[in-house]
Structure formats: structure tokens, C-alpha cells
mmCIF file of C-alpha atoms in Angstrom:
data_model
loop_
_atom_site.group_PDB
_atom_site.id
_atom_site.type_symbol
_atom_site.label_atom_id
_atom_site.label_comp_id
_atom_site.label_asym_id
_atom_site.label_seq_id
_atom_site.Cartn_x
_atom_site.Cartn_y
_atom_site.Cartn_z
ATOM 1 C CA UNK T 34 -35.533 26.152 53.303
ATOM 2 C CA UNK T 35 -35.575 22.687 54.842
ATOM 3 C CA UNK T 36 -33.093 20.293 52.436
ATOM 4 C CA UNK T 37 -32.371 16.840 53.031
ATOM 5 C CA UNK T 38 -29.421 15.104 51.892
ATOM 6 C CA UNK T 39 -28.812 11.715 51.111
ATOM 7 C CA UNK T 40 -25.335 9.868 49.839
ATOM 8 C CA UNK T 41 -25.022 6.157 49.928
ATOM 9 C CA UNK T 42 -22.041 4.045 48.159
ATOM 10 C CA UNK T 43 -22.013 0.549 48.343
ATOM 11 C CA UNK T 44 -19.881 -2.002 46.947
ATOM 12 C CA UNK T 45 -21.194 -3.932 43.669
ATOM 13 C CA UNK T 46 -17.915 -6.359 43.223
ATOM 14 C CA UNK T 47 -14.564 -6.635 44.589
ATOM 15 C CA UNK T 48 -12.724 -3.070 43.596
ATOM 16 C CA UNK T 49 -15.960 -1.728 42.073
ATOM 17 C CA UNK T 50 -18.240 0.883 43.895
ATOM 18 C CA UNK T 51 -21.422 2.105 43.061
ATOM 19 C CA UNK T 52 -23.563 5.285 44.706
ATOM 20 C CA UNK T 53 -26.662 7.541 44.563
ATOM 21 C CA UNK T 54 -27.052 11.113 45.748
ATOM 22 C CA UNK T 55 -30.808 11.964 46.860
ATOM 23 C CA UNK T 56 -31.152 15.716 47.343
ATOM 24 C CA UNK T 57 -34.536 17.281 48.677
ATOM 25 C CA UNK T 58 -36.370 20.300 49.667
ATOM 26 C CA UNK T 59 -39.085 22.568 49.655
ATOM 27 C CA UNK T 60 -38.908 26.443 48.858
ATOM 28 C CA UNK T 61 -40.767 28.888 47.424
ATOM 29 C CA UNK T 62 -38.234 30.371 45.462
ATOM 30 C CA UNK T 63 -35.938 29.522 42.523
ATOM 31 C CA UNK T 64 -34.812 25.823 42.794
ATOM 32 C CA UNK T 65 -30.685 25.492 43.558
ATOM 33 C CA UNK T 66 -29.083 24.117 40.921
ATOM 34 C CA UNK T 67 -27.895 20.384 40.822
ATOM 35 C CA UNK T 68 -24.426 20.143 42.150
ATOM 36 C CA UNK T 69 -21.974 19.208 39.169
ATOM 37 C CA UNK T 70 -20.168 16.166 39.745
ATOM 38 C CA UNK T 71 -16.689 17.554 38.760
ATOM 39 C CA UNK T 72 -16.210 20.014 36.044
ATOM 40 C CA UNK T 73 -14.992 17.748 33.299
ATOM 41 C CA UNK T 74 -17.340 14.902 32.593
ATOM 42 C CA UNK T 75 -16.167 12.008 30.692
ATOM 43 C CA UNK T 76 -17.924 8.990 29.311
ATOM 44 C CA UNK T 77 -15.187 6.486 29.280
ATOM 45 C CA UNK T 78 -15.913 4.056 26.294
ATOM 46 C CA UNK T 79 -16.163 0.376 26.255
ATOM 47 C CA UNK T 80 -12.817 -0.951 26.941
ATOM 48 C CA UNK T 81 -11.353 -3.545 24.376
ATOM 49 C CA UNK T 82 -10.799 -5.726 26.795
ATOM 50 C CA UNK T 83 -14.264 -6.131 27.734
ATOM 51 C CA UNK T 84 -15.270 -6.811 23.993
ATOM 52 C CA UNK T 85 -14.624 -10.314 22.683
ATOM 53 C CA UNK T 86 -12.001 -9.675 19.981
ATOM 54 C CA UNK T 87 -10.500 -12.165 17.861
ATOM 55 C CA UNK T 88 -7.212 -9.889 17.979
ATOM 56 C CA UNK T 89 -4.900 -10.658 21.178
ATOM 57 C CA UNK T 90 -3.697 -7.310 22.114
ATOM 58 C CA UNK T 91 -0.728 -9.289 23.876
ATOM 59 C CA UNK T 92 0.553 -10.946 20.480
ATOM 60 C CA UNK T 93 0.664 -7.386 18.921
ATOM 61 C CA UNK T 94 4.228 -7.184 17.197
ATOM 62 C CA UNK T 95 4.628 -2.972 16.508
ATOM 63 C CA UNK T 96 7.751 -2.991 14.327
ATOM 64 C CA UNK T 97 9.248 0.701 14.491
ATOM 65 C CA UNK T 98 11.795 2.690 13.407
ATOM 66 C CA UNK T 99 12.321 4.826 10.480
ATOM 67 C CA UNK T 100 11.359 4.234 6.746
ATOM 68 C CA UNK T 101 14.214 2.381 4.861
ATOM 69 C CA UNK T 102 15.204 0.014 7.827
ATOM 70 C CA UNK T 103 14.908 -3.541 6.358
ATOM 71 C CA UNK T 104 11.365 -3.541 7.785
ATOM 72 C CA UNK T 105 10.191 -4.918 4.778
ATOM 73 C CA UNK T 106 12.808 -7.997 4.954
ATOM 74 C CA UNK T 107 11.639 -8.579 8.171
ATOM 75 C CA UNK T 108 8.300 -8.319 8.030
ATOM 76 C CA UNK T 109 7.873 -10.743 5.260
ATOM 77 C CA UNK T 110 10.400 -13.396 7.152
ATOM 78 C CA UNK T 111 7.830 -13.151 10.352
ATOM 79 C CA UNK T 112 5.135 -13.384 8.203
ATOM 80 C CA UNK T 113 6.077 -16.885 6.848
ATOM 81 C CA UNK T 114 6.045 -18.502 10.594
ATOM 82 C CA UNK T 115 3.314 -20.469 11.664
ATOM 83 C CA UNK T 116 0.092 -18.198 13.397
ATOM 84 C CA UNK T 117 1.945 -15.054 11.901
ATOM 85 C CA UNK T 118 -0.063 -12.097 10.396
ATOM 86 C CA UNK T 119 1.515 -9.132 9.238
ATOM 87 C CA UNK T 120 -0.182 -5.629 8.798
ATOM 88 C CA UNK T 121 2.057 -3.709 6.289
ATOM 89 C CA UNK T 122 1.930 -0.133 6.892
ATOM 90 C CA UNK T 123 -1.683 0.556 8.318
ATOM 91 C CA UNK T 124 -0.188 4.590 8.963
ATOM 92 C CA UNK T 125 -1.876 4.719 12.124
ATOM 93 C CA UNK T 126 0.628 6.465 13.772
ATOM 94 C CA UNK T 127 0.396 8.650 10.379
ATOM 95 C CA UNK T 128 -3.179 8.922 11.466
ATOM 96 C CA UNK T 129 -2.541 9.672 15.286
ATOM 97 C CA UNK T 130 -0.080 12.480 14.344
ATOM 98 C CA UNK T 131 -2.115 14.750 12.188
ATOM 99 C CA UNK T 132 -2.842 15.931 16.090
ATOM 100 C CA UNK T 133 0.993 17.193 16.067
ATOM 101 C CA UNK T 134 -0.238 20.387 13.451
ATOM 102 C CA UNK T 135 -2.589 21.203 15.970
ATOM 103 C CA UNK T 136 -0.063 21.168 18.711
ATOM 104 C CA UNK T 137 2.019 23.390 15.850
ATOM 105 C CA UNK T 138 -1.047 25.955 16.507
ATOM 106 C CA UNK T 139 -1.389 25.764 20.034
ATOM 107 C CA UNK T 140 -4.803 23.631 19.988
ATOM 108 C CA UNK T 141 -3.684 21.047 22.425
ATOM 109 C CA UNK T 142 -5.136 22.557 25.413
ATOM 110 C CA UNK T 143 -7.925 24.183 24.251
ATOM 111 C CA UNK T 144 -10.906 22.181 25.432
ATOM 112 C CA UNK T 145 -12.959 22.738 22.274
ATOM 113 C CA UNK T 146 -10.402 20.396 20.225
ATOM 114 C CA UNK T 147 -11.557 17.357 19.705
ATOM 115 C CA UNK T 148 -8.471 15.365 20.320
ATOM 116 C CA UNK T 149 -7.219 18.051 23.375
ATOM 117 C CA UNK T 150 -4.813 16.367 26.475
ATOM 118 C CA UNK T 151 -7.725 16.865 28.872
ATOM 119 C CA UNK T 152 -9.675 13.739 26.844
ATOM 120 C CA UNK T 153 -6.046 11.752 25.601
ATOM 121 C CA UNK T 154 -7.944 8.828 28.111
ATOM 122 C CA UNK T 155 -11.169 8.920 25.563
ATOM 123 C CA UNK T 156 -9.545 9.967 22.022
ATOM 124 C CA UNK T 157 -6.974 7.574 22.503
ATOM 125 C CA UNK T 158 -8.929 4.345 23.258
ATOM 126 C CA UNK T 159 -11.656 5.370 20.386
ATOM 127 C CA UNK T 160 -8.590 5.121 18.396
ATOM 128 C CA UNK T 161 -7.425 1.721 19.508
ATOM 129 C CA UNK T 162 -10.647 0.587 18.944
ATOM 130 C CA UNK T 163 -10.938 1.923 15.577
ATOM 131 C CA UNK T 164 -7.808 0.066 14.720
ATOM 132 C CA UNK T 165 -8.585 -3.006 16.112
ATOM 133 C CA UNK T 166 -12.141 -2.894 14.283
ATOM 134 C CA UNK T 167 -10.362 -2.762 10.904
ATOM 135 C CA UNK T 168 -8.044 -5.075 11.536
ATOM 136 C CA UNK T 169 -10.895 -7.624 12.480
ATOM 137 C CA UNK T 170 -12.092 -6.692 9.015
ATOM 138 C CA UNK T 171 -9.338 -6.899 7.225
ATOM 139 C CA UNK T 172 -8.321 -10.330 8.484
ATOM 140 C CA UNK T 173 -11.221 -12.173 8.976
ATOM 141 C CA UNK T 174 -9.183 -15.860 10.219
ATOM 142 C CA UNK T 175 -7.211 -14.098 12.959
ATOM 143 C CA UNK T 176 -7.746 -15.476 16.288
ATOM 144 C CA UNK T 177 -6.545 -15.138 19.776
ATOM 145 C CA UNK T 178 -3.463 -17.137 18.904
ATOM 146 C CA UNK T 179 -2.380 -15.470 15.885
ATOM 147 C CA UNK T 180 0.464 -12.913 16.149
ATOM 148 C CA UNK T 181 -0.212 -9.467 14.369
ATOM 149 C CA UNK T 182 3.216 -7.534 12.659
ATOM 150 C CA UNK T 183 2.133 -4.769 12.408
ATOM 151 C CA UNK T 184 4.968 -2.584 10.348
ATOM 152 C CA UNK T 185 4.846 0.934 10.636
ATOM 153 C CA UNK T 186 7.956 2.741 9.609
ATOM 154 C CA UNK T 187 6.398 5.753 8.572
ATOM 155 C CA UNK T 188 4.078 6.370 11.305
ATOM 156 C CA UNK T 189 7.079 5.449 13.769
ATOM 157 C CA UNK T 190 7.187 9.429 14.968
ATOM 158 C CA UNK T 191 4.158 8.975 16.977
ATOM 159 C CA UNK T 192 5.980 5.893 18.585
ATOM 160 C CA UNK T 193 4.696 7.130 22.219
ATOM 161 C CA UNK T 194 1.026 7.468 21.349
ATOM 162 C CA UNK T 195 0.987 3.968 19.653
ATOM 163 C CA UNK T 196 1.962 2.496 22.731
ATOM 164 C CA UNK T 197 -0.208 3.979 24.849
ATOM 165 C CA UNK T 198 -2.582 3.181 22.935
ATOM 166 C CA UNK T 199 -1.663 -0.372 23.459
ATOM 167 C CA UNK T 200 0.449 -0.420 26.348
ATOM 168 C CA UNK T 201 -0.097 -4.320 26.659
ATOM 169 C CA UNK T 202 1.395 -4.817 22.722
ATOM 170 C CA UNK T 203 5.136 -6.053 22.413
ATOM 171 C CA UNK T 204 7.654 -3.055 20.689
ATOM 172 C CA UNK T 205 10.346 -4.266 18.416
ATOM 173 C CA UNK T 206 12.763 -1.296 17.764
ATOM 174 C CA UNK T 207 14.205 -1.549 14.088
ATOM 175 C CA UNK T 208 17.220 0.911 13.670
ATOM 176 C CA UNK T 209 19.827 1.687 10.794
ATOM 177 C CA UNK T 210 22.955 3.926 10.529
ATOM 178 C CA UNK T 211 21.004 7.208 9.591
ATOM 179 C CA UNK T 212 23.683 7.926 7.012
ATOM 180 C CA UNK T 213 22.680 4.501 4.932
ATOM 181 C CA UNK T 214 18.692 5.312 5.106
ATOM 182 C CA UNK T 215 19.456 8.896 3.996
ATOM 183 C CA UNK T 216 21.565 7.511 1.005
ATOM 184 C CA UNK T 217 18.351 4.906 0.392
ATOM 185 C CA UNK T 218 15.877 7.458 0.676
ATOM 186 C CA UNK T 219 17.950 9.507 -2.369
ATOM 187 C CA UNK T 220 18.015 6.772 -4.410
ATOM 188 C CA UNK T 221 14.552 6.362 -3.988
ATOM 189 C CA UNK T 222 13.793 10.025 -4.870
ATOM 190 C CA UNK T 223 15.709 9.648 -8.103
ATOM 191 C CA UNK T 224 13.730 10.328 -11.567
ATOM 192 C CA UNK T 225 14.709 6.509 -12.558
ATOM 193 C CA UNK T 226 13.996 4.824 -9.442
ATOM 194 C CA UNK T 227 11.207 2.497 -7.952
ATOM 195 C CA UNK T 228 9.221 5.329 -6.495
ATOM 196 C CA UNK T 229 10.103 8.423 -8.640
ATOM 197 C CA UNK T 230 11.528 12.110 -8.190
ATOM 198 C CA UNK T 231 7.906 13.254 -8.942
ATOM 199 C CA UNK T 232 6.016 11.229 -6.622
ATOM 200 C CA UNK T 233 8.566 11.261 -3.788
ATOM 201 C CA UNK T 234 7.729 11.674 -0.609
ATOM 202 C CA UNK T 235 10.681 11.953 1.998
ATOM 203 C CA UNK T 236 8.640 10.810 4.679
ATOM 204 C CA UNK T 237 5.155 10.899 5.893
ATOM 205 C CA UNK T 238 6.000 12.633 9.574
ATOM 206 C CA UNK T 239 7.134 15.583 6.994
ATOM 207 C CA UNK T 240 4.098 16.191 5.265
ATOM 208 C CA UNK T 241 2.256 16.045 8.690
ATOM 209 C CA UNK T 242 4.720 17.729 11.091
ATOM 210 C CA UNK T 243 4.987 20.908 8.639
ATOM 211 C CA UNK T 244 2.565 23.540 9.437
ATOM 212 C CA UNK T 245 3.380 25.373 5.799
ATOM 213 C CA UNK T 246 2.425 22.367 4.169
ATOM 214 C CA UNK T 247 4.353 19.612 1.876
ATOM 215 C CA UNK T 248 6.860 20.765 -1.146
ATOM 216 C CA UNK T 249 8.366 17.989 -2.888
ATOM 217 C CA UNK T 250 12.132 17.500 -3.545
ATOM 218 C CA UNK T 251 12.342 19.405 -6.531
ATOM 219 C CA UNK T 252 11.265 22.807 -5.068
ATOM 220 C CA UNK T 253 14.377 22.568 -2.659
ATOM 221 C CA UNK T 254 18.077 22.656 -3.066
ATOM 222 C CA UNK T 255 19.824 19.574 -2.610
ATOM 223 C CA UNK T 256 21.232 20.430 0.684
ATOM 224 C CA UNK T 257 17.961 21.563 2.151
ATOM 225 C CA UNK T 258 16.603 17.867 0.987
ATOM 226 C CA UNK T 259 19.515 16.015 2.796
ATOM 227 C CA UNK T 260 18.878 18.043 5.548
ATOM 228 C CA UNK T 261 15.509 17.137 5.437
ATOM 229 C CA UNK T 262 16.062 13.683 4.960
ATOM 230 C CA UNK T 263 18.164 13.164 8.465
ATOM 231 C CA UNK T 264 15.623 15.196 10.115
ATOM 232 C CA UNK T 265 12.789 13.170 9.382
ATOM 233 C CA UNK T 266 14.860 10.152 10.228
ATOM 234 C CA UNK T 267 16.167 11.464 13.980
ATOM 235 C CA UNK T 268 12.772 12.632 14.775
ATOM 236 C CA UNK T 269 11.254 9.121 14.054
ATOM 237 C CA UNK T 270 14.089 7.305 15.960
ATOM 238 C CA UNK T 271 13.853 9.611 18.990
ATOM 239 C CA UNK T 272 10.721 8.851 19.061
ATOM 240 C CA UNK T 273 10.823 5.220 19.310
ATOM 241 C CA UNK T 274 13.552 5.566 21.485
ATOM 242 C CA UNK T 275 11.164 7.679 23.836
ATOM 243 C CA UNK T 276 8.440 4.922 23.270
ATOM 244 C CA UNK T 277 11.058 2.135 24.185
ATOM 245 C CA UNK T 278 12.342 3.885 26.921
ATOM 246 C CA UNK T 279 8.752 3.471 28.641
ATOM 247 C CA UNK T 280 7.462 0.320 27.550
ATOM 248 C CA UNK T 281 7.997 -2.708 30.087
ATOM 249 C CA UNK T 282 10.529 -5.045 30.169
ATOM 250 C CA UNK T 283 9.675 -8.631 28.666
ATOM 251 C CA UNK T 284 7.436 -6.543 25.691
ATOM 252 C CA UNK T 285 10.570 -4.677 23.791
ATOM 253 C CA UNK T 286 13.096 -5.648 21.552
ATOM 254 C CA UNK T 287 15.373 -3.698 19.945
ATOM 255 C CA UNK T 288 17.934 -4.714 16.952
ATOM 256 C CA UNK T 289 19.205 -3.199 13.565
ATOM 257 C CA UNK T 290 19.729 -3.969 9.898
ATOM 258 C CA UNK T 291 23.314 -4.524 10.292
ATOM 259 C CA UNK T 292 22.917 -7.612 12.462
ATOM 260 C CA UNK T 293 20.350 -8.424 10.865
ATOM 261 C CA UNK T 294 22.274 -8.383 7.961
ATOM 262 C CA UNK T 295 25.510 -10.044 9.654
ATOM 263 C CA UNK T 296 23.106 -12.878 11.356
ATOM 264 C CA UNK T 297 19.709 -12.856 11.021
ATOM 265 C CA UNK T 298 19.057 -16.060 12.827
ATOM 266 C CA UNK T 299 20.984 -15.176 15.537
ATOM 267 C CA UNK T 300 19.617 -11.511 15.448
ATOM 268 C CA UNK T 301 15.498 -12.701 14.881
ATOM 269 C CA UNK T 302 16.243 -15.470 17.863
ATOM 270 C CA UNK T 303 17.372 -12.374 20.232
ATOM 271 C CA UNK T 304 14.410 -10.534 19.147
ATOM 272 C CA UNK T 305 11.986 -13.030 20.263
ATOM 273 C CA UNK T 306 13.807 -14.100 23.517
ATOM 274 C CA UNK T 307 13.108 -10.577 24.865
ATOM 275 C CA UNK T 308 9.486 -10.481 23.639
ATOM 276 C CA UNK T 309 8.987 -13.570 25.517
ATOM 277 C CA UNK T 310 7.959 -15.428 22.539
ATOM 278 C CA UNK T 311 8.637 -19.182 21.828
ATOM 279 C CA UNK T 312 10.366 -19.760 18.228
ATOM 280 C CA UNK T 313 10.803 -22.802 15.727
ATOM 281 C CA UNK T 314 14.180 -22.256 14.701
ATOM 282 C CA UNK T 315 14.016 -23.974 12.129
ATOM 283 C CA UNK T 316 11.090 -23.105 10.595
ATOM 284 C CA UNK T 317 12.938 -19.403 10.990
ATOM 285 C CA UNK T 318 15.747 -20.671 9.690
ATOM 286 C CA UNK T 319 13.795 -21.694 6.439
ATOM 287 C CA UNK T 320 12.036 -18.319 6.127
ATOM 288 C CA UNK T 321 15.307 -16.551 6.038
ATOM 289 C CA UNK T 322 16.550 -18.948 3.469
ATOM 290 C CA UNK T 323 13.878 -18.085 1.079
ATOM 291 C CA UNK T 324 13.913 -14.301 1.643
ATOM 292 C CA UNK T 325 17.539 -13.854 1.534
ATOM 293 C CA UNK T 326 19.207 -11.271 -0.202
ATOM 294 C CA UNK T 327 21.203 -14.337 -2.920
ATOM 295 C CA UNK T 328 17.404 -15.236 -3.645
ATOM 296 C CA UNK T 329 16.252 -12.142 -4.840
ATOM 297 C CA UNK T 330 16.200 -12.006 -8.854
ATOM 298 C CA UNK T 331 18.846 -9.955 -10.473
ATOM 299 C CA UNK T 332 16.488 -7.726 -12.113
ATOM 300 C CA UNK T 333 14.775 -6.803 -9.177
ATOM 301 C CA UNK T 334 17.364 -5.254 -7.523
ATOM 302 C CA UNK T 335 20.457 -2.765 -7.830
ATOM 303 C CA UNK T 336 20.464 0.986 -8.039
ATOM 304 C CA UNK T 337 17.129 2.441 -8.257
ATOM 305 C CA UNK T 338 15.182 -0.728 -7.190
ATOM 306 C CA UNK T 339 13.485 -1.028 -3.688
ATOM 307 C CA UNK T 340 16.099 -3.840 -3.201
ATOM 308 C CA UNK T 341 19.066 -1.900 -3.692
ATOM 309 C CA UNK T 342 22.073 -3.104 -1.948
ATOM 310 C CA UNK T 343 21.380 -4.701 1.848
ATOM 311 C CA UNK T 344 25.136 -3.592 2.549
ATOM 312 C CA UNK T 345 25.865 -1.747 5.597
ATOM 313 C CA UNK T 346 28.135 1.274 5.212
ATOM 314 C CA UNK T 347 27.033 1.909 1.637
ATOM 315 C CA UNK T 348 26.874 5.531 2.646
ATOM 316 C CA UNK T 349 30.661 5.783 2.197
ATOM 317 C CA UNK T 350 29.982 5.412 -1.554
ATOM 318 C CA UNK T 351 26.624 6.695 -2.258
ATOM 319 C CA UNK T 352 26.896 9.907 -0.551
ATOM 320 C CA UNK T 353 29.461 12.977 -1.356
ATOM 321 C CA UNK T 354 31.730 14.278 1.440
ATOM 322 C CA UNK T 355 29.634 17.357 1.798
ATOM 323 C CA UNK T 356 26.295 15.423 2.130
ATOM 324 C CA UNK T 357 27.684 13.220 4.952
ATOM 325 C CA UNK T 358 28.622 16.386 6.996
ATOM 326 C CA UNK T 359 24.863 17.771 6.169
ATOM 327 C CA UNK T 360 23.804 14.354 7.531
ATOM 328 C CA UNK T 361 25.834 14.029 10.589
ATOM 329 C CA UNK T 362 25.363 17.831 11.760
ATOM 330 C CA UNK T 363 21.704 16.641 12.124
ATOM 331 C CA UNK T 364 22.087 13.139 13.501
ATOM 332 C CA UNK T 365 25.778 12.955 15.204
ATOM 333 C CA UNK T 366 27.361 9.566 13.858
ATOM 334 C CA UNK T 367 24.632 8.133 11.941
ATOM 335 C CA UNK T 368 23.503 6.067 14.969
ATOM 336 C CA UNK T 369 20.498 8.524 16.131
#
């Protein structure tokens, strides 16, 4: 059986190549089958870049780190400069690791999962472009020269995945002695407080990381919640720190709540200096003024109140002897 065979590639535009394959024949028995090109096809989606978004990639701000940080404090200070936006807890890394119970079961390789390695490339820019698309919804003024905070505390354990989902996105690292957000996060899970024993949740990454499910505070003993607590918090830092550890230089930042505390002009100024991002100092300056910790009414803060203390090293009174060495078993000296 006579076949003729026919490849040709030529070159549309600098970088880019295009070809056809003509196969032909004659036979009078079963036709051959088409040759596969590869045994994994893929359909690589629109890229954001080639869309015209009204969100500049570039002048996305990812503040991570673990839940009880002073993320809040300094997300609302960034959000009072000029062409600054700020996304409070969207939980897309929340969203992005639901995949981790699969990877609990063993899914991750199996081709029929939907969000298996073998497509990462396809899942994961779907994903970016899901997030940009309701962001674009959900601020409807933002243009190219608006910066987006986007604070994500809770979804900070999928750290690596968020930036490589936006590789091209600047990575402020927000860290806390572990021992102080442990104490915070009891408070918080106190029948009396702001969020309430009941409704408590310890921390997002638990309820998705655990293959048994959730079980709320209550239906452990108080060392096995500790425990849990400093867990939850090293897994989220290690996490950034992997995601830091990776990003390029000129993009991250990292600081923590106790300089922040100590100076947060100096502290914010540093920040920005190694994001490559031009300041007003003075319009910083006024921002910090108005969120500071002397400005905050009485009655919305103290024990039990979202604003509880801002004082570094807290830990030595709120927690008992036996809960620091629970805590520091898991996370060494409270530093992650």
C-alpha cells in the first residue's frame, strides 16, 4: 500500500511556529489509524494576558501568613492610600486546597481527576481566570493602575499554588510569634468572645486538610485544641515560607506584627521598597494615624473583642505553662 507523507512547519511570527501533516494512501483493506499527536492532549486556555483586563496582575498585593497576624490592621492602612483596593479574604487559596483531600486519597495522579498534576498547567490558569473574573465584578472602577490587597490569611496554606497561579503578583509575607496567634485564636474560641465557642472555627486549612471531617472545639480536650491550634498555624507559615522561598526577588516582602507594632512606618516603608513600589509617606503616615491602636474605641476592644491587645509577647500571660510547651513542641520557639 502506496502512502504518501507530507509535514511542513513554517514560521507564523517571531518564536511562533505553525504546521500541517498530510497523510495519503490507497488500500483495500482497513484504513491505519491517524497517528496521535502525543498521548496527553491539552487545550491550553486563553491566557490572561492576552485578555484586556482592567486588573494589573503586576500590582497584585497577596498578603499571607496565618489567621490572627494583624492582617486586618494592615490591610485597612493600605487600603486608605491613593489607587489602593483591598480584597478581604476572597478564600481562594481555601478554594484551591479542597484539592489537598484528594491528595489525602491518593487522587492526584489519577488522570480521571479533574484537578490531577498531569493538567496543574490547565486547572490552574482556569482558576486564575476565575478569580480575576470576579474580581472584575466585584470592583467595577479598578483599572490597570489600581493596586489589589488581596488578604488571605486563611487560605495562606496553599501559599505555593497561589503563586503559581500568579507568578507575576508581588508576595508580602505577614508573620507572628505562633505562641501570641495561638493565645488570639483561644480567645476567639471563647463562649463570650467576638466569634463564639459554638461557631468557632480554628482555621479553615483544618476543616479542608482533615480527611475525617471538621469537629469543633468542644468535642476535643483542651490540649488536643492547642495542639491543633499550632498545627494549623506552622502548616500555613511553612507554606508561605515555601511560596516565598520561590517567588523572585523585587516581588516579596516579608515583615511581622511585632515591627509592625514597634514601627509601622518604618516597617510598611520596608515593605514597599522590596516590592518595588513608590510610597507617599506621608499620606502612609496619615493612614497609620487614623488606624492606630490609641484610636480604636474603648468598647471595641479588650478581652474577647477582635481587637484584643496588639501587644507582642501577650502569650506569657494568656497562656498556662503547660499550653506553651503543647505550643512549642509543635512550632519550636514560636517563630515557625
Amino acid at each position: 500500500m502506496p502512502i504518501y507523507k507530507n509535514r511542513t512547519v513554517f514560521e507564523v511570527a517571531r518564536g511562533l511556529k505553525a504546521f500541517f501533516k498530510l497523510e495519503a494512501g490507497l488500500t483495500r483493506g482497513q484504513v491505519p489509524e491517524f497517528e496521535r499527536l502525543g498521548t496527553t492532549p491539552r487545550i491550553s486556555p486563553p491566557s490572561g494576558a492576552m485578555r484586556h483586563r482592567r486588573v494589573n496582575t503586576e500590582r497584585v498585593i497577596w498578603l499571607l501568613g496565618s489567621p490572627r497576624t494583624g492582617s486586618t490592621w494592615l490591610g485597612r492602612i493600605l487600603g486608605q492610600l491613593e489607587n489602593h483596593l483591598v480584597w478581604d479574604e476572597p478564600f481562594f487559596g481555601v478554594v484551591l486546597g479542597l484539592r489537598e483531600n484528594m491528595a489525602n486519597g491518593g487522587r492526584l495522579d489519577n488522570p480521571n481527576f479533574l484537578l490531577a498534576e498531569d493538567y496543574k498547567d490547565v486547572w490552574l490558569q482556569s482558576m486564575r481566570n476565575m478569580f480575576l473574573d470576579v474580581c472584575e465584578a466585584k470592583f467595577p472602577g479598578i483599572y490597570p493602575n489600581d493596586y489589589l490587597v488581596v488578604k488571605e490569611p486563611n487560605g495562606s496554606f496553599s501559599a505555593p499554588l497561589i503563586m503559581q497561579a500568579f507568578p507575576e503578583s508581588k508576595l508580602v509575607f505577614l508573620n507572628r510569634d505562633g505562641r501570641d496567634v495561638v493565645a488570639s485564636l483561644l480567645d476567639a474560641a471563647s463562649k463570650t468572645s467576638w466569634y463564639g465557642y459554638e461557631r468557632y472555627e480554628p482555621s479553615l486549612a483544618e476543616a479542608t486538610m482533615q480527611s475525617g471531617g471538621f469537629t469543633l472545639p468542644h468535642h476535643r480536650s483542651e490540649d488536643e485544641f492547642v495542639e491543633q491550634l499550632a498545627r494549623n498555624y506552622i502548616n500555613s507559615v511553612n507554606a508561605v515560607e515555601k511560596a516565598y522561598f520561590d517567588h523572585p526577588e523585587g516581588s516579596k516582602a516579608r515583615t511581622s506584627y511585632e515591627s509592625l507594632r514597634e514601627n509601622p512606618l518604618k516597617s510598611i516603608t520596608d515593605m514597599y521598597k522590596a516590592l518595588g513600589i513608590e510610597l507617599d509617606e506621608r499620606q502612609l503616615d496619615k493612614a497609620i494615624e487614623s488606624l492606630s491602636w490609641e484610636n480604636i474605641p474603648a468598647s471595641e476592644k479588650g478581652e474577647g473583642k477582635f481587637y484584643r491587645k496588639a501587644k507582642p509577647g501577650s502569650w506569657k500571660e494568656d497562656l498556662t505553662e503547660r499550653q506553651v510547651k503543647l505550643v512549642e513542641r509543635v512550632i519550636g520557639d514560636g517563630r515557625g
